[in-house]
Amino acid sequence: MRANWQRVVAAGVCGGVLSGAGLAMPAVAAEDPPTISQAYAGPRPGEAIGIDVLNYERKPGVHLVAESPVFAAPVRLDDPAGDTGGEGVRAPIPVSAKPGSYPLVVKAGGKIVARDTIDVKPPKRPSIEVDGVGAGRPGIKVNLFFDDLYPGETGKSFTAHCTAFAAPVRLAHDRKSWNNTRTFNAFDVPLRRTLRDGSYPVWVTDAAGRRKAESRLDVRSARPGDDDYLGNARGPAFFGKEGYLLSARAKGFTITAGRTVYVRWQDAHPDPGEEEQLTATSPAFRSPARLEFDMVKGHEADDPVFWGPARIKPGLAPGTYPVTVVSHRGRVKKTSYLTVTQDPARHDGANGLPTAVWLGVGTAAGTLGSAVAALLVSRRRRESPS
């Protein structure tokens, strides 16, 4: 009995120690404190940042305000008109701001709830950038971005020049950019397909013709060993209805003269610009077939797909005709053969009427002749003496 009592006491002591230890353990961490999120952090003078507060439950009737010595005025963070949809509330940095670090606080009802720092970068001279093409291929399309955010710059009309372009390119003011109001750009500017390898200067002029910025554009054509030197072309193949692209075949396809055939071409690495210039030619076609890039089918079939319709010449003599596609600036030339059958409505060369019409006329004439002969025989029988 005594031993049992000792066990109970020991258990109680141990339980108390464990319980006490449990009480002494750190409590579950509270929620993270409010923090300030900055979109487009590290602005230059004249740019804007986006400000938002994380981990803070906004209370009705209590306004959130961001304040900093670099702001021209406090910024209301609970103003729906200033919300940029995911970027926070727009907070402009004056053009007159000096580079440096500025304290930033967010207040709720006059009480500071979060702190941060705004790092203002030095101004940058106007610059022109060609969207990350590296060594661009001849014929590729590039995007141009002109950054004119610099104290004292006020121009509104700018033009980009480069001998790699077919013509000077007018830059449009990007009014959708809210963090940099001095951005001008141009999209899908094609490089000439006949360019030689080299580094081409790109420069921007204002309305008065003064140079405002310049850069360089490197161009290098595909070489043996590059994936896009010869690509991985397949075709041409043929199909008879617009919705049957994936059933195209390169051999054994037959079409009637005067009908429309569809030509398909695939290439894992087509040359830049071929989506606008690829054609299929044949002596059986009334005119070359323009092969256009099919975005959806190209995705389904993995390799880029091009296709287009071609009209077979009416009255074309039956036979087998070549269909040729030339790509990669003449480095790739492939030919498939198409069988053309006789047009049922072909015209007779001497009389200019369809054969079917002459057959009908002949049949009608024969029937009429038989009827007239029968009538004459019957008449003679009635007139002859009995």
Short mmCIF file of C-alpha atoms in Angstrom, two decimals:
data_model
loop_
_atom_site.label_atom_id
_atom_site.label_comp_id
_atom_site.label_asym_id
_atom_site.label_seq_id
_atom_site.Cartn_x
_atom_site.Cartn_y
_atom_site.Cartn_z
CA MET A 1 0.00 0.00 0.00
CA ARG A 2 2.85 2.33 0.91
CA ALA A 3 4.60 1.54 -2.36
CA ASN A 4 1.48 2.35 -4.30
CA TRP A 5 1.16 5.70 -2.49
CA GLN A 6 4.78 6.54 -3.34
CA ARG A 7 4.09 5.77 -6.98
CA VAL A 8 1.12 8.14 -6.94
CA VAL A 9 3.14 10.93 -5.32
CA ALA A 10 5.96 10.42 -7.80
CA ALA A 11 3.52 10.50 -10.69
CA GLY A 12 1.95 13.66 -9.33
CA VAL A 13 5.32 15.36 -8.93
CA CYS A 14 6.40 14.36 -12.43
CA GLY A 15 3.07 15.50 -13.81
CA GLY A 16 3.46 18.83 -12.06
CA VAL A 17 6.96 19.24 -13.47
CA LEU A 18 5.79 18.38 -16.95
CA SER A 19 2.83 20.71 -16.60
CA GLY A 20 5.07 23.45 -15.37
CA ALA A 21 7.44 22.81 -18.24
CA GLY A 22 4.54 23.05 -20.59
CA LEU A 23 3.55 26.41 -19.15
CA ALA A 24 7.12 27.59 -19.46
CA MET A 25 7.27 26.78 -23.24
CA PRO A 26 7.10 29.76 -25.61
CA ALA A 27 3.58 30.69 -26.60
CA VAL A 28 2.49 30.28 -30.24
CA ALA A 29 3.97 33.13 -32.26
CA ALA A 30 1.59 35.99 -32.91
CA GLU A 31 0.72 37.07 -36.46
CA ASP A 32 3.45 38.83 -38.40
CA PRO A 33 3.51 42.59 -37.84
CA PRO A 34 2.29 44.91 -40.61
CA THR A 35 4.84 45.52 -43.36
CA ILE A 36 5.02 47.84 -46.35
CA SER A 37 5.20 46.37 -49.85
CA GLN A 38 6.76 48.46 -52.63
CA ALA A 39 6.17 47.82 -56.33
CA TYR A 40 8.83 49.28 -58.66
CA ALA A 41 11.13 49.87 -55.70
CA GLY A 42 14.29 51.88 -56.25
CA PRO A 43 12.68 54.63 -58.35
CA ARG A 44 14.44 57.41 -60.22
CA PRO A 45 13.26 61.00 -59.83
CA GLY A 46 10.00 61.31 -61.79
CA GLU A 47 9.01 57.65 -61.49
CA ALA A 48 6.34 56.22 -59.20
CA ILE A 49 6.21 53.31 -56.80
CA GLY A 50 3.27 51.22 -55.63
CA ILE A 51 2.62 51.06 -51.89
CA ASP A 52 0.56 48.52 -50.01
CA VAL A 53 0.41 47.32 -46.40
CA LEU A 54 0.54 43.60 -45.64
CA ASN A 55 -0.70 41.79 -42.52
CA TYR A 56 -2.90 44.67 -41.47
CA GLU A 57 -6.67 44.53 -41.01
CA ARG A 58 -8.13 47.81 -42.08
CA LYS A 59 -10.79 49.15 -39.76
CA PRO A 60 -13.86 51.00 -41.05
CA GLY A 61 -13.54 54.75 -40.77
CA VAL A 62 -9.79 54.66 -40.08
CA HIS A 63 -7.74 56.03 -42.99
CA LEU A 64 -4.35 54.64 -44.02
CA VAL A 65 -1.86 57.28 -45.12
CA ALA A 66 1.71 56.89 -46.41
CA GLU A 67 4.12 59.69 -45.59
CA SER A 68 7.71 60.36 -46.63
CA PRO A 69 9.88 63.47 -46.98
CA VAL A 70 10.36 62.53 -50.65
CA PHE A 71 6.61 62.80 -51.41
CA ALA A 72 5.10 66.08 -52.53
CA ALA A 73 2.06 65.20 -50.35
CA PRO A 74 0.84 62.29 -48.19
CA VAL A 75 -0.63 59.36 -50.14
CA ARG A 76 -4.00 57.90 -49.14
CA LEU A 77 -3.79 54.08 -49.26
CA ASP A 78 -7.52 53.48 -48.86
CA ASP A 79 -8.56 55.62 -51.81
CA PRO A 80 -10.18 53.26 -54.39
CA ALA A 81 -9.28 55.67 -57.20
CA GLY A 82 -5.58 55.21 -56.48
CA ASP A 83 -5.55 51.40 -56.46
CA THR A 84 -3.55 50.04 -59.39
CA GLY A 85 -4.89 46.49 -59.22
CA GLY A 86 -2.15 44.41 -57.62
CA GLU A 87 0.63 47.01 -57.62
CA GLY A 88 -0.65 48.92 -54.60
CA VAL A 89 -1.46 52.63 -54.58
CA ARG A 90 0.55 54.86 -56.90
CA ALA A 91 2.98 57.14 -55.10
CA PRO A 92 4.83 59.52 -57.44
CA ILE A 93 8.39 60.61 -56.80
CA PRO A 94 8.93 64.27 -57.84
CA VAL A 95 11.38 64.94 -60.67
CA SER A 96 13.15 67.34 -58.31
CA ALA A 97 13.90 64.57 -55.76
CA LYS A 98 17.57 64.05 -54.91
CA PRO A 99 19.05 60.54 -54.91
CA GLY A 100 19.21 58.95 -51.47
CA SER A 101 17.26 57.00 -48.83
CA TYR A 102 14.06 58.44 -47.40
CA PRO A 103 12.02 57.12 -44.46
CA LEU A 104 8.52 55.87 -45.24
CA VAL A 105 5.76 55.36 -42.68
CA VAL A 106 2.17 54.27 -42.94
CA LYS A 107 -0.25 55.72 -40.40
CA ALA A 108 -3.71 54.53 -39.38
CA GLY A 109 -5.74 57.27 -37.72
CA GLY A 110 -2.52 59.23 -37.11
CA LYS A 111 -0.71 56.25 -35.51
CA ILE A 112 2.28 54.64 -37.24
CA VAL A 113 1.59 50.99 -38.08
CA ALA A 114 4.49 50.21 -40.45
CA ARG A 115 7.87 51.60 -41.48
CA ASP A 116 10.14 51.25 -44.51
CA THR A 117 12.66 53.13 -46.64
CA ILE A 118 12.44 54.50 -50.18
CA ASP A 119 15.75 54.35 -52.08
CA VAL A 120 15.77 56.93 -54.86
CA LYS A 121 18.28 56.16 -57.62
CA PRO A 122 20.19 58.79 -59.62
CA PRO A 123 18.63 60.08 -62.88
CA LYS A 124 19.53 58.20 -66.08
CA ARG A 125 20.16 59.81 -69.44
CA PRO A 126 17.62 58.98 -72.18
CA SER A 127 18.22 55.49 -73.59
CA ILE A 128 16.97 53.21 -76.35
CA GLU A 129 16.74 49.44 -75.86
CA VAL A 130 16.05 46.68 -78.36
CA ASP A 131 14.01 44.00 -76.60
CA GLY A 132 16.43 41.19 -75.62
CA VAL A 133 17.09 39.60 -79.00
CA GLY A 134 20.77 38.99 -78.38
CA ALA A 135 22.19 38.29 -81.82
CA GLY A 136 18.99 38.67 -83.80
CA ARG A 137 18.38 36.74 -86.99
CA PRO A 138 17.68 38.61 -90.23
CA GLY A 139 13.91 38.96 -90.59
CA ILE A 140 13.20 38.75 -86.86
CA LYS A 141 10.77 41.23 -85.27
CA VAL A 142 12.04 43.38 -82.41
CA ASN A 143 10.50 45.74 -79.86
CA LEU A 144 11.96 49.19 -79.18
CA PHE A 145 11.78 50.99 -75.82
CA PHE A 146 12.89 54.61 -75.46
CA ASP A 147 13.23 55.89 -71.87
CA ASP A 148 13.18 59.68 -71.83
CA LEU A 149 12.78 60.18 -68.07
CA TYR A 150 15.39 62.81 -67.27
CA PRO A 151 15.07 66.27 -65.73
CA GLY A 152 14.32 68.85 -68.40
CA GLU A 153 13.18 66.41 -71.13
CA THR A 154 9.77 67.36 -72.54
CA GLY A 155 9.67 66.11 -76.14
CA LYS A 156 6.63 64.29 -77.49
CA SER A 157 7.71 63.06 -80.94
CA PHE A 158 10.55 60.57 -81.41
CA THR A 159 11.79 58.35 -84.26
CA ALA A 160 14.11 55.34 -84.17
CA HIS A 161 16.61 54.84 -86.99
CA CYS A 162 18.70 51.84 -88.04
CA THR A 163 19.90 50.56 -91.39
CA ALA A 164 18.62 47.15 -90.29
CA PHE A 165 15.05 48.52 -90.46
CA ALA A 166 13.21 48.88 -93.74
CA ALA A 167 12.40 52.50 -92.77
CA PRO A 168 12.61 54.83 -89.75
CA VAL A 169 10.20 53.83 -86.97
CA ARG A 170 7.93 56.26 -85.17
CA LEU A 171 7.83 55.68 -81.39
CA ALA A 172 4.48 55.94 -79.62
CA HIS A 173 4.03 57.34 -76.11
CA ASP A 174 3.16 54.52 -73.72
CA ARG A 175 0.27 56.04 -71.78
CA LYS A 176 -0.42 52.78 -69.93
CA SER A 177 2.87 52.90 -68.03
CA TRP A 178 2.04 54.56 -64.72
CA ASN A 179 5.44 54.19 -63.05
CA ASN A 180 7.34 55.92 -65.90
CA THR A 181 5.44 58.60 -67.81
CA ARG A 182 8.32 59.16 -70.25
CA THR A 183 8.30 55.80 -72.03
CA PHE A 184 7.99 55.57 -75.83
CA ASN A 185 7.97 52.30 -77.76
CA ALA A 186 7.34 50.41 -80.99
CA PHE A 187 6.46 46.72 -81.31
CA ASP A 188 7.03 44.03 -83.95
CA VAL A 189 9.53 45.99 -86.00
CA PRO A 190 10.91 43.57 -88.65
CA LEU A 191 14.58 43.46 -89.52
CA ARG A 192 15.39 43.21 -93.20
CA ARG A 193 15.76 39.57 -94.29
CA THR A 194 18.78 40.39 -96.48
CA LEU A 195 20.95 41.69 -93.61
CA ARG A 196 24.56 40.63 -93.37
CA ASP A 197 26.06 39.65 -90.03
CA GLY A 198 27.22 42.63 -88.04
CA SER A 199 26.51 45.23 -85.38
CA TYR A 200 24.09 47.94 -86.48
CA PRO A 201 23.74 51.31 -84.71
CA VAL A 202 20.25 52.28 -83.50
CA TRP A 203 19.55 55.90 -82.62
CA VAL A 204 16.59 58.07 -81.66
CA THR A 205 15.90 61.61 -82.86
CA ASP A 206 13.37 64.16 -81.63
CA ALA A 207 11.06 66.30 -83.78
CA ALA A 208 13.94 68.66 -84.57
CA GLY A 209 16.22 65.82 -85.70
CA ARG A 210 18.49 65.97 -82.64
CA ARG A 211 19.94 62.66 -81.45
CA LYS A 212 18.60 61.78 -78.00
CA ALA A 213 19.95 58.25 -77.45
CA GLU A 214 21.74 55.46 -79.28
CA SER A 215 22.53 51.78 -78.95
CA ARG A 216 23.56 48.85 -81.13
CA LEU A 217 21.80 45.84 -82.58
CA ASP A 218 23.77 42.64 -83.27
CA VAL A 219 22.63 40.51 -86.21
CA ARG A 220 23.88 37.02 -87.06
CA SER A 221 22.34 34.70 -89.63
CA ALA A 222 21.97 30.98 -88.96
CA ARG A 223 25.05 28.89 -89.65
CA PRO A 224 25.66 25.16 -90.21
CA GLY A 225 25.22 23.44 -86.87
CA ASP A 226 22.51 25.85 -85.65
CA ASP A 227 19.09 24.30 -85.11
CA ASP A 228 17.48 26.88 -87.36
CA TYR A 229 20.00 26.66 -90.21
CA LEU A 230 17.89 24.13 -92.12
CA GLY A 231 15.17 23.77 -89.50
CA ASN A 232 13.35 20.45 -89.57
CA ALA A 233 10.97 20.88 -92.48
CA ARG A 234 8.33 18.34 -93.51
CA GLY A 235 6.04 18.57 -96.50
CA PRO A 236 4.47 19.77 -98.60
CA ALA A 237 1.44 17.60 -97.76
CA PHE A 238 -2.14 17.89 -99.00
CA PHE A 239 -5.69 17.76 -97.66
CA GLY A 240 -9.03 18.42 -99.31
CA LYS A 241 -11.12 20.25 -96.70
CA GLU A 242 -10.26 23.21 -94.49
CA GLY A 243 -10.94 21.37 -91.24
CA TYR A 244 -8.76 18.34 -92.04
CA LEU A 245 -5.30 19.82 -91.54
CA LEU A 246 -3.99 16.93 -89.45
CA SER A 247 -5.02 14.36 -92.08
CA ALA A 248 -2.75 15.84 -94.76
CA ARG A 249 -0.53 13.43 -96.65
CA ALA A 250 2.43 13.97 -98.95
CA LYS A 251 1.86 10.94 -101.20
CA GLY A 252 -1.10 9.48 -103.03
CA PHE A 253 -3.34 12.55 -102.89
CA THR A 254 -5.75 13.06 -105.81
CA ILE A 255 -7.73 16.18 -106.67
CA THR A 256 -10.07 17.06 -109.54
CA ALA A 257 -9.12 19.88 -111.89
CA GLY A 258 -10.86 23.13 -110.98
CA ARG A 259 -11.13 22.20 -107.29
CA THR A 260 -9.28 23.64 -104.27
CA VAL A 261 -6.50 21.72 -102.53
CA TYR A 262 -4.95 22.70 -99.19
CA VAL A 263 -1.18 22.57 -98.69
CA ARG A 264 0.47 21.95 -95.30
CA TRP A 265 4.09 22.62 -94.31
CA GLN A 266 5.80 22.00 -90.96
CA ASP A 267 9.14 23.23 -89.68
CA ALA A 268 10.55 22.92 -86.17
CA HIS A 269 12.72 26.02 -86.66
CA PRO A 270 11.35 28.25 -89.43
CA ASP A 271 13.26 31.33 -90.51
CA PRO A 272 12.06 34.65 -89.02
CA GLY A 273 9.59 36.29 -91.37
CA GLU A 274 8.58 33.09 -93.15
CA GLU A 275 5.14 33.25 -91.55
CA GLU A 276 4.47 36.14 -93.93
CA GLN A 277 6.30 34.97 -97.06
CA LEU A 278 6.10 31.18 -97.28
CA THR A 279 4.42 29.90 -100.47
CA ALA A 280 3.82 26.66 -102.35
CA THR A 281 4.14 26.73 -106.15
CA SER A 282 3.05 24.27 -108.84
CA PRO A 283 2.27 24.29 -112.57
CA ALA A 284 -1.11 22.87 -111.52
CA PHE A 285 -2.01 25.96 -109.44
CA ARG A 286 -3.71 29.04 -110.84
CA SER A 287 -1.38 31.07 -108.54
CA PRO A 288 1.12 30.35 -105.74
CA ALA A 289 -0.50 29.28 -102.47
CA ARG A 290 0.36 31.49 -99.51
CA LEU A 291 1.06 29.35 -96.45
CA GLU A 292 0.10 31.09 -93.22
CA PHE A 293 1.21 30.12 -89.73
CA ASP A 294 -1.52 28.38 -87.71
CA MET A 295 -0.98 29.19 -84.02
CA VAL A 296 -3.45 26.65 -82.64
CA LYS A 297 -2.54 23.72 -84.88
CA GLY A 298 1.14 24.53 -84.50
CA HIS A 299 0.75 24.08 -80.77
CA GLU A 300 -1.20 20.83 -81.13
CA ALA A 301 1.32 19.33 -83.54
CA ASP A 302 4.33 20.64 -81.58
CA ASP A 303 6.23 21.93 -84.61
CA PRO A 304 5.03 25.16 -86.24
CA VAL A 305 2.42 24.50 -88.94
CA PHE A 306 1.78 26.55 -92.08
CA TRP A 307 -1.04 25.95 -94.54
CA GLY A 308 -3.08 27.57 -97.25
CA PRO A 309 -5.46 26.90 -100.18
CA ALA A 310 -4.56 26.57 -103.86
CA ARG A 311 -6.97 26.44 -106.79
CA ILE A 312 -6.23 23.77 -109.40
CA LYS A 313 -6.47 25.13 -112.94
CA PRO A 314 -9.85 24.34 -114.54
CA GLY A 315 -9.58 22.05 -117.55
CA LEU A 316 -6.07 20.94 -116.54
CA ALA A 317 -5.00 17.74 -118.27
CA PRO A 318 -5.00 14.69 -115.97
CA GLY A 319 -1.59 13.78 -114.64
CA THR A 320 0.92 14.10 -111.78
CA TYR A 321 2.17 17.58 -110.95
CA PRO A 322 4.99 18.76 -108.63
CA VAL A 323 4.28 21.09 -105.69
CA THR A 324 7.35 22.86 -104.28
CA VAL A 325 8.08 24.86 -101.12
CA VAL A 326 11.32 26.82 -100.73
CA SER A 327 12.31 28.03 -97.26
CA HIS A 328 15.27 29.21 -95.18
CA ARG A 329 16.19 31.73 -97.86
CA GLY A 330 16.68 29.04 -100.47
CA ARG A 331 18.62 26.56 -98.35
CA VAL A 332 15.64 24.19 -98.12
CA LYS A 333 13.64 23.06 -101.17
CA LYS A 334 11.13 20.21 -100.96
CA THR A 335 8.76 18.83 -103.61
CA SER A 336 5.77 16.50 -103.34
CA TYR A 337 3.54 15.28 -106.17
CA LEU A 338 -0.17 15.78 -106.66
CA THR A 339 -2.39 13.70 -108.94
CA VAL A 340 -4.98 15.66 -110.91
CA THR A 341 -7.97 13.93 -112.49
CA GLN A 342 -10.21 15.13 -115.31
CA ASP A 343 -12.76 17.82 -114.61
CA PRO A 344 -16.26 16.31 -115.19
CA ALA A 345 -17.38 19.62 -116.61
CA ARG A 346 -14.40 20.05 -118.98
CA HIS A 347 -15.08 21.94 -122.22
CA ASP A 348 -14.90 20.51 -125.78
CA GLY A 349 -12.09 22.33 -127.54
CA ALA A 350 -13.87 22.68 -130.93
CA ASN A 351 -17.28 23.85 -129.86
CA GLY A 352 -16.77 25.44 -126.47
CA LEU A 353 -19.58 23.51 -124.76
CA PRO A 354 -19.22 21.00 -121.95
CA THR A 355 -18.97 17.36 -123.04
CA ALA A 356 -21.98 16.51 -120.89
CA VAL A 357 -24.05 19.05 -122.80
CA TRP A 358 -23.09 17.50 -126.17
CA LEU A 359 -23.94 14.06 -124.87
CA GLY A 360 -27.34 15.35 -123.82
CA VAL A 361 -27.91 17.03 -127.14
CA GLY A 362 -26.90 13.85 -129.00
CA THR A 363 -29.25 11.72 -126.95
CA ALA A 364 -32.13 14.15 -127.45
CA ALA A 365 -31.47 14.31 -131.19
CA GLY A 366 -31.44 10.51 -131.45
CA THR A 367 -34.72 10.26 -129.56
CA LEU A 368 -36.30 12.92 -131.77
CA GLY A 369 -35.08 11.18 -134.94
CA SER A 370 -36.56 7.86 -133.83
CA ALA A 371 -39.90 9.52 -133.11
CA VAL A 372 -40.00 11.21 -136.55
CA ALA A 373 -39.16 7.91 -138.34
CA ALA A 374 -41.90 6.05 -136.50
CA LEU A 375 -44.40 8.76 -137.40
CA LEU A 376 -43.49 8.59 -141.11
CA VAL A 377 -43.82 4.78 -141.17
CA SER A 378 -47.24 4.98 -139.56
CA ARG A 379 -48.40 7.61 -142.04
CA ARG A 380 -47.29 5.57 -145.04
CA ARG A 381 -49.17 2.55 -143.75
CA ARG A 382 -52.38 4.57 -143.49
CA GLU A 383 -52.02 6.08 -147.00
CA SER A 384 -51.17 2.83 -148.83
CA PRO A 385 -54.13 1.04 -150.64
CA SER A 386 -55.40 -2.02 -148.97
#
